[in-house]
Tab-separated table of C-alpha atoms in Angstrom:
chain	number	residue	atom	x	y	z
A	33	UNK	CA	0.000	0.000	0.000
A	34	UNK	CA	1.082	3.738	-0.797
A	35	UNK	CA	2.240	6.072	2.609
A	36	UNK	CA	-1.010	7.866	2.149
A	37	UNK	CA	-3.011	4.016	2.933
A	38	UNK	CA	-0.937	4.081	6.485
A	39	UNK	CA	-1.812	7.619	6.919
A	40	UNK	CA	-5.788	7.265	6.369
A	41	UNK	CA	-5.751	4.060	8.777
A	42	UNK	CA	-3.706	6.102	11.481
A	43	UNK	CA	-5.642	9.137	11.106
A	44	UNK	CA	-9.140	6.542	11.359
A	45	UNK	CA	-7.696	5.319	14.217
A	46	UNK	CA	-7.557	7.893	16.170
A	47	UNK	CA	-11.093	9.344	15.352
A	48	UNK	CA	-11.783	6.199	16.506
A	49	UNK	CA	-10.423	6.743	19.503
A	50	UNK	CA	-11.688	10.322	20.242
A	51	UNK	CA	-15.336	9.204	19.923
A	52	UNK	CA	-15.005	7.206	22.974
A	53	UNK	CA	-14.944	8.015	25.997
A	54	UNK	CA	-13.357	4.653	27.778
A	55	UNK	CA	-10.271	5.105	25.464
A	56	UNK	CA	-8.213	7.156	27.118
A	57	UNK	CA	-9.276	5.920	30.788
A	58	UNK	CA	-7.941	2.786	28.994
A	59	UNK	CA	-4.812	3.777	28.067
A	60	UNK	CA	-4.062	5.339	31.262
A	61	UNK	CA	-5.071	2.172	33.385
A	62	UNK	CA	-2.526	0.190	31.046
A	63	UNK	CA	0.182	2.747	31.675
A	64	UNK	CA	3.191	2.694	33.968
A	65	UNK	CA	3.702	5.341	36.577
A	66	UNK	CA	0.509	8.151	37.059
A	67	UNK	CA	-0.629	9.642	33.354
A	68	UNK	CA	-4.105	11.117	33.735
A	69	UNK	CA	-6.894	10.327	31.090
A	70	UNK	CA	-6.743	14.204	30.267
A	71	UNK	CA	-3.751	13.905	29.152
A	72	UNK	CA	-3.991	10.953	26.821
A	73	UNK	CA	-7.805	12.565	25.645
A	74	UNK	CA	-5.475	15.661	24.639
A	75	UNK	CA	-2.888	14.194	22.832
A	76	UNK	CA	-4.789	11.776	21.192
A	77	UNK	CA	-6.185	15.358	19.505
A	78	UNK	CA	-3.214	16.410	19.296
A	79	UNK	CA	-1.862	13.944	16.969
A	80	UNK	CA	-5.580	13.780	15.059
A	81	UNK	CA	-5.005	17.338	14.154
A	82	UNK	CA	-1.489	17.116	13.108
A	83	UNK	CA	-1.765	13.823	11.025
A	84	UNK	CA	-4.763	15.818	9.129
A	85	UNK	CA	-2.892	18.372	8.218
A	86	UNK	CA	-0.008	16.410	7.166
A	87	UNK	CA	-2.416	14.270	5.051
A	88	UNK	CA	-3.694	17.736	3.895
A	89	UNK	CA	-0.370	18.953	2.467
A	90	UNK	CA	0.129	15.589	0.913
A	91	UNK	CA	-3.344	15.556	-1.263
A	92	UNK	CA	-2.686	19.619	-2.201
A	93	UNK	CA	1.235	18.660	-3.337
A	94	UNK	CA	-0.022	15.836	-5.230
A	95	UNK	CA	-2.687	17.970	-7.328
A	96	UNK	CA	0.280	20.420	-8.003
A	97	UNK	CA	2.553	17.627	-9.873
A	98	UNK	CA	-0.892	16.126	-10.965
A	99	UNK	CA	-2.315	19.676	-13.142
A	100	UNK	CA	2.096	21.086	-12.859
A	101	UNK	CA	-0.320	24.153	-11.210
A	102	UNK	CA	2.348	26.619	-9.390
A	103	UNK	CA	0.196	26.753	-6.185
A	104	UNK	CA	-2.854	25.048	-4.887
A	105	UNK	CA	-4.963	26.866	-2.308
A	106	UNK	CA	-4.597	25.038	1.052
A	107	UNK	CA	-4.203	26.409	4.254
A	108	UNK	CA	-5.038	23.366	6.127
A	109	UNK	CA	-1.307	22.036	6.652
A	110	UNK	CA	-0.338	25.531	7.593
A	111	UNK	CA	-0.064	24.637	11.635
A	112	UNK	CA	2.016	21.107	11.278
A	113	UNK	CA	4.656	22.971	8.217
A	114	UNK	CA	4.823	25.970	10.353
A	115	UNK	CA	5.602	24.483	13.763
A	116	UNK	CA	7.997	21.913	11.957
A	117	UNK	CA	9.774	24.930	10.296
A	118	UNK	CA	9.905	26.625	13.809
A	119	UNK	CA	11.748	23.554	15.369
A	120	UNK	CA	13.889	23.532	12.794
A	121	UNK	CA	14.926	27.433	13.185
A	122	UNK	CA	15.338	26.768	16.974
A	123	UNK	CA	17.594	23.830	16.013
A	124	UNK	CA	20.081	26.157	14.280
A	125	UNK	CA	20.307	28.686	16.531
A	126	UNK	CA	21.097	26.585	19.063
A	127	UNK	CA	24.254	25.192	17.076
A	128	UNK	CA	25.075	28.462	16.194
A	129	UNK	CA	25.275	29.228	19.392
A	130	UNK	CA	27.400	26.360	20.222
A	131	UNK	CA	30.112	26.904	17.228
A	132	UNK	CA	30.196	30.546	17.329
A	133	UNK	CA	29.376	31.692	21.159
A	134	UNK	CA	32.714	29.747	21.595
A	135	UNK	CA	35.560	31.068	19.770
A	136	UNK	CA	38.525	31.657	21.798
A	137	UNK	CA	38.478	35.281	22.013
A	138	UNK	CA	42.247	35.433	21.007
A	139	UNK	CA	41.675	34.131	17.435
A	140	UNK	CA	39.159	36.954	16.635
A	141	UNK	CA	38.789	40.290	17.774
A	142	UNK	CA	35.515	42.253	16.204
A	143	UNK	CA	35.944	46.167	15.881
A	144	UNK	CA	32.401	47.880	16.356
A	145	UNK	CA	33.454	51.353	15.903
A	146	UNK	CA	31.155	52.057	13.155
A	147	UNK	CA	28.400	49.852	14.475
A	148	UNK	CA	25.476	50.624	15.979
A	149	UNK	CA	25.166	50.184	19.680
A	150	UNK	CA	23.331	47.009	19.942
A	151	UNK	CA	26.271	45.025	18.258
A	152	UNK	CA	28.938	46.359	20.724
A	153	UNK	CA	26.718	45.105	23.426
A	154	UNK	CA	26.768	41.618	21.492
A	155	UNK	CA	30.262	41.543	20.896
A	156	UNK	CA	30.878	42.482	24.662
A	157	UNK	CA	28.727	39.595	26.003
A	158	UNK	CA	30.595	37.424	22.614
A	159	UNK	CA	27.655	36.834	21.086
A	160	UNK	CA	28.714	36.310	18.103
A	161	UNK	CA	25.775	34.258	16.809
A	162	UNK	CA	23.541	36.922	17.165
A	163	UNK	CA	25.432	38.860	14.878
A	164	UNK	CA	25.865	35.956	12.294
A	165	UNK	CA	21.634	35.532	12.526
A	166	UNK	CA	21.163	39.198	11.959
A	167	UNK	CA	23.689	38.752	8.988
A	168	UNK	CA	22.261	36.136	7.103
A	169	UNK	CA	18.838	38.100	7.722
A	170	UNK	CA	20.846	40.634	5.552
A	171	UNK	CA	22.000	38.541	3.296
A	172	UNK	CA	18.925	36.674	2.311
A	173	UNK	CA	17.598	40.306	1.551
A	174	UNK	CA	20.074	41.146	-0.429
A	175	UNK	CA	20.161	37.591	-2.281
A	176	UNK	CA	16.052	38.431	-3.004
A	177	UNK	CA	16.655	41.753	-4.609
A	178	UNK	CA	20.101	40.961	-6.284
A	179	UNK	CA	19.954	37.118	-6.943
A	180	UNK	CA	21.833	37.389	-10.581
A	181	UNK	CA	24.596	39.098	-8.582
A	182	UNK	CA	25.020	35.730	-7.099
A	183	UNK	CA	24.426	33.737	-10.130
A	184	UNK	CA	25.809	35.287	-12.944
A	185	UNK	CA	29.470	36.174	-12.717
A	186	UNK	CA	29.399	37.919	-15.619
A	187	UNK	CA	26.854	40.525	-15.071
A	188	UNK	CA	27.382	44.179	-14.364
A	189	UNK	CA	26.551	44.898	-10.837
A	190	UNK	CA	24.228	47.681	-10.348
A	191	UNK	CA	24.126	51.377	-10.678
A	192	UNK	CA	23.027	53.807	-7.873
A	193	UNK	CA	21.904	57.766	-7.953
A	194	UNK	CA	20.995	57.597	-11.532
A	195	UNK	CA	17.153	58.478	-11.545
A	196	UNK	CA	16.317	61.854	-12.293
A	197	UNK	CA	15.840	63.059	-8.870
A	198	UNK	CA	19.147	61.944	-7.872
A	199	UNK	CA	20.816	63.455	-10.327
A	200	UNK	CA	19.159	67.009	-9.888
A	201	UNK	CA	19.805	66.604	-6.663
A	202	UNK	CA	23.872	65.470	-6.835
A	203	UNK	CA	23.973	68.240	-9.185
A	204	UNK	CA	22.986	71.744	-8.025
A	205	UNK	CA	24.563	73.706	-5.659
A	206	UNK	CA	23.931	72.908	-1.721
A	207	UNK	CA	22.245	76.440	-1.319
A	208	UNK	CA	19.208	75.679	-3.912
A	209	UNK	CA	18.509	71.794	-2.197
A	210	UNK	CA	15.923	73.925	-0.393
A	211	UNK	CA	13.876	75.055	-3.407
A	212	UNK	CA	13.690	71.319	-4.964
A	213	UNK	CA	10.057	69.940	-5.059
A	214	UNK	CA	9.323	67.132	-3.322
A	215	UNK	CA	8.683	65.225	-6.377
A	216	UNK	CA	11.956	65.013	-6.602
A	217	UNK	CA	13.059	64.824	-2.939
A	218	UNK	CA	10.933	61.479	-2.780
A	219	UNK	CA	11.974	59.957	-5.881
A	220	UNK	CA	15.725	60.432	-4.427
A	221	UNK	CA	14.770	59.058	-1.000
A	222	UNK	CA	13.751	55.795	-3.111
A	223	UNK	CA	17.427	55.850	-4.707
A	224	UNK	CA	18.522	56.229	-1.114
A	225	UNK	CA	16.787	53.064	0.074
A	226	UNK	CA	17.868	51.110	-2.136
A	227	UNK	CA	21.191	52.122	-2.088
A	228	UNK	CA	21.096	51.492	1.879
A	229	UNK	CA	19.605	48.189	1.265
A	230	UNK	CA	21.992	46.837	-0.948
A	231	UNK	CA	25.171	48.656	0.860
A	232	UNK	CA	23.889	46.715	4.289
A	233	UNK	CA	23.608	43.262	2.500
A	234	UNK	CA	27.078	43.428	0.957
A	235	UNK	CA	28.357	44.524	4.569
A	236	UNK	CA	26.838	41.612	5.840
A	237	UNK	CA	28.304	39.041	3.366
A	238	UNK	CA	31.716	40.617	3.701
A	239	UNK	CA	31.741	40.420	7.536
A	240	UNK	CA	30.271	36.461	7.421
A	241	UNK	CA	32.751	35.823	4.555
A	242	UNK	CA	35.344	37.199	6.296
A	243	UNK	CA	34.507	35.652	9.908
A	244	UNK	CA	33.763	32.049	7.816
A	245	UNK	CA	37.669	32.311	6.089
A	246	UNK	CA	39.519	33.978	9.202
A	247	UNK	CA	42.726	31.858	10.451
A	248	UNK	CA	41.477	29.368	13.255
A	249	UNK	CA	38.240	29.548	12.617
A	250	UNK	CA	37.230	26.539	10.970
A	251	UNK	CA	39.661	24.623	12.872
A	252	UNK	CA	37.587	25.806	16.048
A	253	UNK	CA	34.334	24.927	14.470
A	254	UNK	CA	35.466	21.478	13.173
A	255	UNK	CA	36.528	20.647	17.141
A	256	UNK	CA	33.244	21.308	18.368
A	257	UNK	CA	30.830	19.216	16.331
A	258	UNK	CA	31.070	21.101	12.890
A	259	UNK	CA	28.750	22.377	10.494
A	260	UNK	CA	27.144	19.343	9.709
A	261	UNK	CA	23.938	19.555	11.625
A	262	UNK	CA	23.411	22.414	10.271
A	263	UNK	CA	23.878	21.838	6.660
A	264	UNK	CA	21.731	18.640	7.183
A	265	UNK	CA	18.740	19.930	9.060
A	266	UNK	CA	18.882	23.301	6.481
A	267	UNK	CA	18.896	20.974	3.484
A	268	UNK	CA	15.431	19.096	4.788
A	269	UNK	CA	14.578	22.888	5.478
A	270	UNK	CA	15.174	23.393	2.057
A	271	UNK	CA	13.534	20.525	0.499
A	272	UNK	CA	10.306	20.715	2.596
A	273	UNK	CA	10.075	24.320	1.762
A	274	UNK	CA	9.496	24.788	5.333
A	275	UNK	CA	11.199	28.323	4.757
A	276	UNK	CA	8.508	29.685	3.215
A	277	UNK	CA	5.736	29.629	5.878
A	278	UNK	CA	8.023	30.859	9.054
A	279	UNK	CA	10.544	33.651	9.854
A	280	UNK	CA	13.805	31.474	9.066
A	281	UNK	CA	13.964	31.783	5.656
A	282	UNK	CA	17.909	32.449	5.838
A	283	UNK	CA	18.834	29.254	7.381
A	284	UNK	CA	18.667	27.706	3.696
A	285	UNK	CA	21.722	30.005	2.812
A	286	UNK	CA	23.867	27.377	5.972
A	287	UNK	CA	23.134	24.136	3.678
A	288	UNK	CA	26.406	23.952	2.169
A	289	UNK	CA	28.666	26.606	4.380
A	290	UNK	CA	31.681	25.675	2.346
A	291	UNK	CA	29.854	26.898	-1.239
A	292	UNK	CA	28.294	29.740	0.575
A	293	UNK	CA	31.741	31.373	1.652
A	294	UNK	CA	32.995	30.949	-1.660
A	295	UNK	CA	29.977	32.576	-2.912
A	296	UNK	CA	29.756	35.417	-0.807
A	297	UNK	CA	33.765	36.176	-1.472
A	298	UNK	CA	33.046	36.490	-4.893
A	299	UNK	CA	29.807	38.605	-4.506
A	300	UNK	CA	31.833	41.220	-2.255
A	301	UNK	CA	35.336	41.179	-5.060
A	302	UNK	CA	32.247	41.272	-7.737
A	303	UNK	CA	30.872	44.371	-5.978
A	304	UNK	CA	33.524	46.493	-4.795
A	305	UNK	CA	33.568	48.711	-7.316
A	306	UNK	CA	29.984	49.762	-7.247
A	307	UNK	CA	30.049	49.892	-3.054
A	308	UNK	CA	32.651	52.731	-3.601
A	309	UNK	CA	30.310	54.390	-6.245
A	310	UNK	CA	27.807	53.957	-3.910
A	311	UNK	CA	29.332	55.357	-0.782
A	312	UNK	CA	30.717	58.188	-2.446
A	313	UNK	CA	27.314	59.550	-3.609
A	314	UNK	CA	25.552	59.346	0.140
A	315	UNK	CA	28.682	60.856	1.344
A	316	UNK	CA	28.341	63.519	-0.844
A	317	UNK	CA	24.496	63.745	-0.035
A	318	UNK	CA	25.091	63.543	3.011
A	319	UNK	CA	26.980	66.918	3.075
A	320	UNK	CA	24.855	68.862	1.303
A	321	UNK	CA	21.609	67.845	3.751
A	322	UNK	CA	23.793	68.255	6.830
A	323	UNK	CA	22.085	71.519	8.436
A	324	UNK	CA	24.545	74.616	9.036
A	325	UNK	CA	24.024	77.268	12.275
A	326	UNK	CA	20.566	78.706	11.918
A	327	UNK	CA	19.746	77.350	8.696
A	328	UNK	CA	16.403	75.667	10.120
A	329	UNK	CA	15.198	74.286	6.394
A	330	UNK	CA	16.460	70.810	7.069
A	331	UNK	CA	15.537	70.517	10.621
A	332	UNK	CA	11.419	70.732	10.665
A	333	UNK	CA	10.243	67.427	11.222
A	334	UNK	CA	7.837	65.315	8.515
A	335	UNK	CA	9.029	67.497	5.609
A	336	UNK	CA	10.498	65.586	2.396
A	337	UNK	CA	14.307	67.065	3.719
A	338	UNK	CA	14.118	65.983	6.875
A	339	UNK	CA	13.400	62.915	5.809
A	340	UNK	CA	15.817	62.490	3.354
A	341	UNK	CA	18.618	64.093	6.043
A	342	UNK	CA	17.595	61.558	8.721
A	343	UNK	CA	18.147	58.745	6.008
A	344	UNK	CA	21.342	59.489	5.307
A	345	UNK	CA	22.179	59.880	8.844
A	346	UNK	CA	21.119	56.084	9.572
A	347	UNK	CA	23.219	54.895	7.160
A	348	UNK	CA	26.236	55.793	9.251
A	349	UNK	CA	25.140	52.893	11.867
A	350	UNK	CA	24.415	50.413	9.332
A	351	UNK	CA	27.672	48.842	9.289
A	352	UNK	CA	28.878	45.361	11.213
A	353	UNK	CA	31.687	44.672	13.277
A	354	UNK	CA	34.878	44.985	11.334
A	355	UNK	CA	37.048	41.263	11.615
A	356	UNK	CA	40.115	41.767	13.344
A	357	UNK	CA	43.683	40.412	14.747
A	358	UNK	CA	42.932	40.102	18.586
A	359	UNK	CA	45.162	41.770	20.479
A	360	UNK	CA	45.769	41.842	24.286
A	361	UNK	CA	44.846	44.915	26.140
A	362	UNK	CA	48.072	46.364	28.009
């Protein structure tokens, strides 16, 4: 018989056994040790619930290769997929707290001078898992709204500041910004976000690529259990497209660490030159928005220049730790 013949009888025999009452005072008589009926009656719902919404998933995935349909509406399997997925994401962090949280602090040292504040608290309590989370947060951003960047070695990496706005902008002298519609003051803050976005996710693949390929560190990681368990409980991840129906959609990036740090090195050599393109313009934004003594233009709250100063301003903190030689304080 096919899975799905064991499934139905399972899933029978438990609505079998939640339509009578003497069940679960059954079970618990033939039990070792104290386990209340409750309990059983409970679980015995439990699993009902769960096996139906496996069995669920399994009819809607078999219409899809049946009709090759991209999506079939079901949100029956929802609970089972999405606490599955949850485990899973709890499983990782967990190891990456265990290879990471644990790196002799004198193979590493991480530089938060440009940081924001939150990551020099991390780095002082060595929490250096929360930063690689946050990171591959970033990354799987970046991968979302850049992916032939990661594919396609040949392709030019993208341009920044070139929309009209930006250019009006970049062009005319600082003392005229305040006469510049807002038209044009919003279409630059969208060049501005997107810049930001894409600066942040190549600062987070340099700073795991970096942390991945410093000396000692794999040695370190290899000692205490590896990246195996990761890579393995990522790649069901993958396959089960549990990713898509919880918050962890990053951990698929960990199911083959050794490909993913040669990937990201290439992204961040790839995109070098259009980071320093990049930087350059905000800097030079940056500048011309930055309010001089009594010039009150760029300071009134909710205006299109305020907002476009304040966004620049953020980008200063958006930065991570900066991997380092350790070296003992004197």
């Amino acid at each position: 018989p096919r899975p799905m013949y064991y499934m139905g009888s399972a899933i029978q025999c438990l609505e079998e056994m939640s339509e009578h009452d003497n069940t679960s005072d059954a079970c618990s008589k033939a039990m070792v040790g104290y386990f209340p009926s409750c309990r059983l009656d409970k679980a015995i719902k439990h699993y009902l619930a769960e096996l139906r919404d496996i069995q669920s998933y399994l009819v809607s995935r078999d219409k899809i290769n049946q009709t090759s349909q991209q999506s079939v509406s079901s949100s029956n399997h929802t609970g089972v997929r999405y606490r599955l997925g949850d485990f899973i994401g709890r499983s990782v962090r967990f190891h990456l707290r265990q290879l990471l949280n644990s790196i002799p602090e004198d193979i590493v040292d991480l530089d938060v001078q440009d940081c924001e504040e939150r990551w020099g608290r991390a780095v002082a309590d060595w929490s250096i898992s929360s930063l690689f989370n946050f990171s591959l947060e970033k990354i799987d951003e970046f991968y979302a709204a850049h992916s032939a960047i990661f594919e396609d070695e040949q392709l030019t990496t993208p341009q920044f500041f070139t929309s009209h706005g930006s250019t009006c902008v970049l062009s005319v002298p600082r003392k005229e910004i305040k006469y510049i519609g807002n038209s044009v003051l919003e279409e630059l803050q969208g060049d501005i976000n997107e810049a930001r976005a894409f600066l942040y996710g190549l600062r987070a693949c340099r700073f795991v690529s970096e942390l991945l390929q410093w000396p000692g560190i794999a040695e370190h990681i290899a000692s205490v259990g590896g990246w195996e368990p990761i890579e393995s409980v990522t790649s069901i991840f993958n396959e089960l497209q549990l990713h898509k129906c919880v918050d962890n959609a990053h951990y698929v990036l960990l199911r083959n660490v050794d490909e993913l740090k040669e990937t990201l090195k290439k992204v961040v050599e790839r995109c070098e030159e259009s980071e320093d393109a990049c930087e350059a313009s905000i800097r030079k934004l940056r500048k011309k928005f930055l309010p001089r003594k009594r010039e009150t233009s760029f300071c009134f709250k909710g205006t299109p220049v305020y907002a476009v100063r304040m966004s620049l301003q953020c980008e200063l903190e958006e930065h991570f730790p900066a991997v380092v030689e350790y070296s003992a304080e004197i």
